[in-house]
Short mmCIF file of C-alpha atoms in Angstrom, two decimals:
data_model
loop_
_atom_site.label_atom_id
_atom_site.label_comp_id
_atom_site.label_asym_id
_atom_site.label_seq_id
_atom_site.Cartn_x
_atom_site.Cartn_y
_atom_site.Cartn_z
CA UNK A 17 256.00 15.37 156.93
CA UNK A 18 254.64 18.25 159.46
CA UNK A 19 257.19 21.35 159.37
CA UNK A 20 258.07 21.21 163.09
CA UNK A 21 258.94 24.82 163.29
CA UNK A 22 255.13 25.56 162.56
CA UNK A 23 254.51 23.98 166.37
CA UNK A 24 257.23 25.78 168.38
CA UNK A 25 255.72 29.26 167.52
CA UNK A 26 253.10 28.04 170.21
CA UNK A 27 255.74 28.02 172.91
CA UNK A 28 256.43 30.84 174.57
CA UNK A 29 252.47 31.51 175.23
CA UNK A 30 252.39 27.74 176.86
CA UNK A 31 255.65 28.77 178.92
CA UNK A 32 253.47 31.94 180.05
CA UNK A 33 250.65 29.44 181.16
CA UNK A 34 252.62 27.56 182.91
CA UNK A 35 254.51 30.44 184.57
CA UNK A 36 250.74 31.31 186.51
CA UNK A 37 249.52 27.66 186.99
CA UNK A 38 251.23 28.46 190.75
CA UNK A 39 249.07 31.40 191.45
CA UNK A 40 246.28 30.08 189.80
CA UNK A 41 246.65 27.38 192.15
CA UNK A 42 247.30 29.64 195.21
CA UNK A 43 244.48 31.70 193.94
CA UNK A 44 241.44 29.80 193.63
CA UNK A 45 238.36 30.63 194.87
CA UNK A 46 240.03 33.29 196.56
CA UNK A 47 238.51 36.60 196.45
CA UNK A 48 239.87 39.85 195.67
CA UNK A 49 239.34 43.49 195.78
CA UNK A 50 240.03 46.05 193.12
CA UNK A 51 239.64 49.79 193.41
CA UNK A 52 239.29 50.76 190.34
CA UNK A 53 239.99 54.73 189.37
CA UNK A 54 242.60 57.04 187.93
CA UNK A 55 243.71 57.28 184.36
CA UNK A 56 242.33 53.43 183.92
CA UNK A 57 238.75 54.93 184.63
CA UNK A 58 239.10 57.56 181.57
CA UNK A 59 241.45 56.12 179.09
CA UNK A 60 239.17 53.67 177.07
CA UNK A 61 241.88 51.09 175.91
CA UNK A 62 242.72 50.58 179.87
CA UNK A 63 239.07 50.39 180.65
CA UNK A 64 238.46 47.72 178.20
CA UNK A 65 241.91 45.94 179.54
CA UNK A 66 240.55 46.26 183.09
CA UNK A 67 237.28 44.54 182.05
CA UNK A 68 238.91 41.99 180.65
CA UNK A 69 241.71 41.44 183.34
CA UNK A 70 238.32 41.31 185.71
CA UNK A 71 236.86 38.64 184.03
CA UNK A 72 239.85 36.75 183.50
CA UNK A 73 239.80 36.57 187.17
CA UNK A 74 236.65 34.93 187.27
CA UNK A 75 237.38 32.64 184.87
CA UNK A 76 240.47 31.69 186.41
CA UNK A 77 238.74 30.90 189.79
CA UNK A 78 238.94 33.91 191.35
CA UNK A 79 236.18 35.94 193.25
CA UNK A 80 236.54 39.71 191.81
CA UNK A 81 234.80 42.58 193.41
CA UNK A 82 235.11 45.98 191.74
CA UNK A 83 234.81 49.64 193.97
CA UNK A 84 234.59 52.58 192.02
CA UNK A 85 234.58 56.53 192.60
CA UNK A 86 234.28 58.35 190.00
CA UNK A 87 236.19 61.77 191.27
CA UNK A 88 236.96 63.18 187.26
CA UNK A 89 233.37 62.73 186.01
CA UNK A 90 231.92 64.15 189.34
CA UNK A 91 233.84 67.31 189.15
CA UNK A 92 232.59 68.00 185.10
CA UNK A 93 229.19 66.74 186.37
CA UNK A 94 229.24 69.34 188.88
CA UNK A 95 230.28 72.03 186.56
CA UNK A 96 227.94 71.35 184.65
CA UNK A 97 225.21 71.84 187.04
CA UNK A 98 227.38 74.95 188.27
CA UNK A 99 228.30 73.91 191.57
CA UNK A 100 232.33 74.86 192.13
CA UNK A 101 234.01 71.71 193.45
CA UNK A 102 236.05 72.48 196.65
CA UNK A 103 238.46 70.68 198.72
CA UNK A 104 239.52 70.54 202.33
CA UNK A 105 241.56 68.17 203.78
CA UNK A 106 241.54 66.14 200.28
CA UNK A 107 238.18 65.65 200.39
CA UNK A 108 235.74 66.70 198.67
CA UNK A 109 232.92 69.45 200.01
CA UNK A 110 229.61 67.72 199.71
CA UNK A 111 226.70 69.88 199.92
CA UNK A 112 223.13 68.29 199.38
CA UNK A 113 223.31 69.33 196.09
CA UNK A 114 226.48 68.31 194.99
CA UNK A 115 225.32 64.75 196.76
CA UNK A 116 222.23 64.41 194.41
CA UNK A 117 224.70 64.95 191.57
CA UNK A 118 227.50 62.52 193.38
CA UNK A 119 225.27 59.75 193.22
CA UNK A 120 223.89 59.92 189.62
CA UNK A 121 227.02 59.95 188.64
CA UNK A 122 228.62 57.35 190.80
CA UNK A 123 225.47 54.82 190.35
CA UNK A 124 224.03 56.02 187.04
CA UNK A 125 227.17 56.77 184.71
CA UNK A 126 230.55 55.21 186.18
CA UNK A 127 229.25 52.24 187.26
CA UNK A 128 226.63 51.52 184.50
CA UNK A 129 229.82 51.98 182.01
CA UNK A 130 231.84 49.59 183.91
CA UNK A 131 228.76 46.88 184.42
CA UNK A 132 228.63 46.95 180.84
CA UNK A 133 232.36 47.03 179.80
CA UNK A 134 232.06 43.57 182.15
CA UNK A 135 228.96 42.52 180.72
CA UNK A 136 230.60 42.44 176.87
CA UNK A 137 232.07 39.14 178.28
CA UNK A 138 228.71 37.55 179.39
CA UNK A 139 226.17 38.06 182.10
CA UNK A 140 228.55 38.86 185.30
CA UNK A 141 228.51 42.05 186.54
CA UNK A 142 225.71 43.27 188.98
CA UNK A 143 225.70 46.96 189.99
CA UNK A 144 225.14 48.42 193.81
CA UNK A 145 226.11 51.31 196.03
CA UNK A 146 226.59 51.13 199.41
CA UNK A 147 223.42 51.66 199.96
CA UNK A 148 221.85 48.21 198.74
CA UNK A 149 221.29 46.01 201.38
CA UNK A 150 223.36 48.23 203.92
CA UNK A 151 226.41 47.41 202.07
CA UNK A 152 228.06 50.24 203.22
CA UNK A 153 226.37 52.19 206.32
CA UNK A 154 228.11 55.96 207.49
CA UNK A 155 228.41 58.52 209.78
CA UNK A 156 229.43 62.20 209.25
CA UNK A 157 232.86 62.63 208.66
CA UNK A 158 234.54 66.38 209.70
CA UNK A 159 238.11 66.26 209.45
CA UNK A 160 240.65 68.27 211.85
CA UNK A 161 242.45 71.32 209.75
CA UNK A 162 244.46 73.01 212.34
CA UNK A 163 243.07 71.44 215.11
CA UNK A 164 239.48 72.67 213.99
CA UNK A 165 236.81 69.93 213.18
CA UNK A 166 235.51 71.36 210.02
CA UNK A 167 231.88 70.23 208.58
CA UNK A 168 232.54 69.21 205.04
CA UNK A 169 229.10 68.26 204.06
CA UNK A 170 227.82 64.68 203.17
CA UNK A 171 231.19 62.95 203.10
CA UNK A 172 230.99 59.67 204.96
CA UNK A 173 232.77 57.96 207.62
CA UNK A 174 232.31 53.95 207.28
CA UNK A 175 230.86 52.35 210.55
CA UNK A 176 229.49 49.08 209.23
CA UNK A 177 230.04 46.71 206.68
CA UNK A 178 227.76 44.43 205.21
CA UNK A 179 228.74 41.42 202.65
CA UNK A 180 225.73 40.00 202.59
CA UNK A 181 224.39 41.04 199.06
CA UNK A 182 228.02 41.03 197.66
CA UNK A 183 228.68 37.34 199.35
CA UNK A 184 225.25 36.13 197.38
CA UNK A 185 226.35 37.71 194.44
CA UNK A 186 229.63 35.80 194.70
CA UNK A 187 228.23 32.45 195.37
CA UNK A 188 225.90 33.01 192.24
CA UNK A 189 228.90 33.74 190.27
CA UNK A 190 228.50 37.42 189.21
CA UNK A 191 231.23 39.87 189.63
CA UNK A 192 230.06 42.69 192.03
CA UNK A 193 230.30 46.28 190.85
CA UNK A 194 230.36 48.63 194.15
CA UNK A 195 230.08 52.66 194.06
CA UNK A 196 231.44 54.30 196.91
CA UNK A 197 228.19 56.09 198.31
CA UNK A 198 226.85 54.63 201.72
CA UNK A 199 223.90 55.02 203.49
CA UNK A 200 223.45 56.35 206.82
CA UNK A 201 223.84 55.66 210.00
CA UNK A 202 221.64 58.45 211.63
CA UNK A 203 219.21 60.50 209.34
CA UNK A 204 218.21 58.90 206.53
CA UNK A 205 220.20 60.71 203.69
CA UNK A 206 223.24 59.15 201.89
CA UNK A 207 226.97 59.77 202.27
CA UNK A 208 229.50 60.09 199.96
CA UNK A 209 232.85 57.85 201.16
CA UNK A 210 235.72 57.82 199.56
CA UNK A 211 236.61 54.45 197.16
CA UNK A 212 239.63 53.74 198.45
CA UNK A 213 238.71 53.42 201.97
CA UNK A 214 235.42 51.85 201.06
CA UNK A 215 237.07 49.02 198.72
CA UNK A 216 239.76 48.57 201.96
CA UNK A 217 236.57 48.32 204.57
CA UNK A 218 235.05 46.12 202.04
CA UNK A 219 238.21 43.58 201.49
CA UNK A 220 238.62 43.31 205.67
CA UNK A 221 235.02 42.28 205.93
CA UNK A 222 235.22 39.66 202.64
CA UNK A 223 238.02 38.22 204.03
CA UNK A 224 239.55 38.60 200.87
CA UNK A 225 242.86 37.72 199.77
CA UNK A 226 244.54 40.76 198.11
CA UNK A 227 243.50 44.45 197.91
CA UNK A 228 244.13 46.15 194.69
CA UNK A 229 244.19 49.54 194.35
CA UNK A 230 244.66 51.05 190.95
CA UNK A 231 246.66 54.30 190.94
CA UNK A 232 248.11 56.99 188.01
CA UNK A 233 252.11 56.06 189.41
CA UNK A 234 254.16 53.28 189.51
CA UNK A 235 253.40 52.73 193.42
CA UNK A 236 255.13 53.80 196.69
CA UNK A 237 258.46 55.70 195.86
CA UNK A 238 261.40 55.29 197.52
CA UNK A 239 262.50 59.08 198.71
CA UNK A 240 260.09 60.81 196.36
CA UNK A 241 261.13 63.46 194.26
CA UNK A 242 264.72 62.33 194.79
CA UNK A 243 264.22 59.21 193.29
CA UNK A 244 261.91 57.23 191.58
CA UNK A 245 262.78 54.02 192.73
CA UNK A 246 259.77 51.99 193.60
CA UNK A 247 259.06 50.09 197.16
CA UNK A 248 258.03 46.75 195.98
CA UNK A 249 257.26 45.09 199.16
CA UNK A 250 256.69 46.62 203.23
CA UNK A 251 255.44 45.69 206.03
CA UNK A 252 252.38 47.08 208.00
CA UNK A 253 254.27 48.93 210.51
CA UNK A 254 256.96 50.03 207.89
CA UNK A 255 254.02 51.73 205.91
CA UNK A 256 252.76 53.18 209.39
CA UNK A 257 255.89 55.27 209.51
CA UNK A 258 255.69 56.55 206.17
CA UNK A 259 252.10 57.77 206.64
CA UNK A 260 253.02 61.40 207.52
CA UNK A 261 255.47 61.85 204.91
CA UNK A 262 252.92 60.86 201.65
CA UNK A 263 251.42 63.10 199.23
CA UNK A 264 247.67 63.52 199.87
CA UNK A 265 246.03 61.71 197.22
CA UNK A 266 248.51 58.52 198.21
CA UNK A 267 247.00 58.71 201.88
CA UNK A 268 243.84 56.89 201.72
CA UNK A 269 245.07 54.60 199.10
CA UNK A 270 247.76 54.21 201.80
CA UNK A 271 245.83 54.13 204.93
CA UNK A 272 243.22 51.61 203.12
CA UNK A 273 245.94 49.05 202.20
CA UNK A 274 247.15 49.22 206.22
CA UNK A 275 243.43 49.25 207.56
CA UNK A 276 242.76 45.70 205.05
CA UNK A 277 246.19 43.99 206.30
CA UNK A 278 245.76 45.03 209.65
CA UNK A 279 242.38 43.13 209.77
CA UNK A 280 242.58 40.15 208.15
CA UNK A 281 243.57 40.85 204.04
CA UNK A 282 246.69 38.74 203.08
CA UNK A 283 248.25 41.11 200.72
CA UNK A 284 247.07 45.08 199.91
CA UNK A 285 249.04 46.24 196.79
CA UNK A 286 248.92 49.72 195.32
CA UNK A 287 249.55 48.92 191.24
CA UNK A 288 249.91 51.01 188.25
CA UNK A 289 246.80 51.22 186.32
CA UNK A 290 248.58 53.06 183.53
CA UNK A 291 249.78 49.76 182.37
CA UNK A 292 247.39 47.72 180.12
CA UNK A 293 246.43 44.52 182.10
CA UNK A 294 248.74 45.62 185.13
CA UNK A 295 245.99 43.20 187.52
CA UNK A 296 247.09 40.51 185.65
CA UNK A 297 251.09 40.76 185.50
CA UNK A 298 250.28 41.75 189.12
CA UNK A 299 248.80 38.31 190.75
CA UNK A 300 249.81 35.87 187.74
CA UNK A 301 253.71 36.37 187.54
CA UNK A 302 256.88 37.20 189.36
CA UNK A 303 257.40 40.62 188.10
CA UNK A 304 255.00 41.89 190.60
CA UNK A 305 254.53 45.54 189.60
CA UNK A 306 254.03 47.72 192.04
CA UNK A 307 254.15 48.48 195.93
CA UNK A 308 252.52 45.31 197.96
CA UNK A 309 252.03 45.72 201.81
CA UNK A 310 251.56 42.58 203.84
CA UNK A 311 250.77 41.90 207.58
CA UNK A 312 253.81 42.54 210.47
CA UNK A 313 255.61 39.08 211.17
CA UNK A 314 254.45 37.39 214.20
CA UNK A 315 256.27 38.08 217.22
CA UNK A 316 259.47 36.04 217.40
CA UNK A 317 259.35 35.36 213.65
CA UNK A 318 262.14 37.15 211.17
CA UNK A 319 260.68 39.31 208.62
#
């Protein structure tokens, strides 16, 4: 007679399969947007996790596009070269020089790394900047630093969007691999853009689902450094109030998850990439970890 204990051990991991048929349901053949970066982009356990979180995705149904930077592996890039990284206004100076070394890095290192973390698993992954197919297309960006438009070299300011490349790469079922470089709009050079407003400009004009953004903390605190109690859920126009009181590097992650729920992205959610397989535990269960934004209630409806 079969030792019925022997079966149960089984269980709890059918219970967990059962606990995400909903979403997978909810989910399919949706796509989604991940911003990859942060201590998931350096830390090679959470790289491999995030490669295989991706493709679960896929194989679940799911559309996944991936949007790197790459802002660790510039700045030791550039030191190597001996160009001094500087920062205004959170952004990075860009001279021509520092661009030629931007973009090897971005297209020739971070994202060859992560095509082939993602191509372990099969042959998904395709690699492109911004510039393929006018993915991504810029303008100079000078930000205002007391009340002074300052020229901060070839950083970018996205002007158009388009999918069409990444939509084709979809359909053929291949998992998109984007670095955050765009071409531009005016004189024939390239632009460097930051990822988290390029994988939020991205998301609005996929039409995707969900924006993920992958960050070093545990999302959107409360009344940071007071507390570290965690926001797990706000509104569009609650976030648009916070805006002036965040830390800079939470601002564009911030700004990006507004911009993609403002235009058409059902849920933006900034999620701790510190935490092996945090996508996952993120769309698949209830213990949503994390800060998620959504869009304002229609007028006349209750929050």
């Amino acid at each position: 007679m079969s030792n019925p204990t022997r079966k149960h051990t089984a269980l709890p991991k059918a219970q967990i399969l059962i606990e995400a048929l909903p979403w997978l349901v909810r989910h399919n053949g949706k796509t989604v947007v991940i911003k990859f970066g942060g201590n998931a982009m350096i830390d090679e356990e959470l790289k491999a996790a995030f490669a295989q979180d991706v493709v679960f995705l896929h194989h679940a149904g799911l559309k996944p596009v991936v949007v790197h930077g790459g802002g660790p592996q510039i700045s030791a890039a550039l030191d190597k070269h001996g160009i001094v990284s500087e920062f205004k206004a959170g952004l990075r100076v860009t001279t021509e020089d520092a661009m030629d070394v931007v973009r090897m890095v971005l297209a020739g290192q971070v994202q060859r790394e992560l095509v082939n973390l993602l191509n372990e698993h099969g042959p998904l992954a395709v690699g492109l900047t911004g510039e393929d197919a006018h993915t991504i297309t810029a303008t100079k960006h000078q930000p205002e630093i007391d009340g002074e438009l300052v020229d901060i070299g070839r950083v970018g300011e996205i002007t158009d969007i388009d999918t069409g490349a990444i939509e084709a790469l979809l359909a053929d079922g291949r998992i998109p691999v984007v670095s955050s470089i765009a071409r531009s709009q005016d004189d024939g050079h390239v632009y460097n853009v930051n990822a988290d407003t390029a994988a939020a400009a991205l998301a609005a004009a996929l039409g995707a689902e969900t924006l993920m953004v992958l960050t070093d903390v545990e999302g959107l605190y409360e009344d940071w450094p007071h507390s570290d109690e965690v926001i797990s859920r706000l509104t569009a126009s609650q976030l648009e109030k916070l805006l002036p009181e965040l830390s800079s590097g939470m601002v564009p992650k911030m700004e990006g998850c507004l911009h993609a729920v403002r235009n058409g992205v059902t849920t933006a959610r900034v999620i701790d990439g510190r935490v092996q397989h945090s996508i996952l535990l993120e769309i698949f269960t209830d213990e949503g970890i994390g800060t998620m934004v959504v869009p304002d209630a229609p007028e006349g409806d209750a929050q």
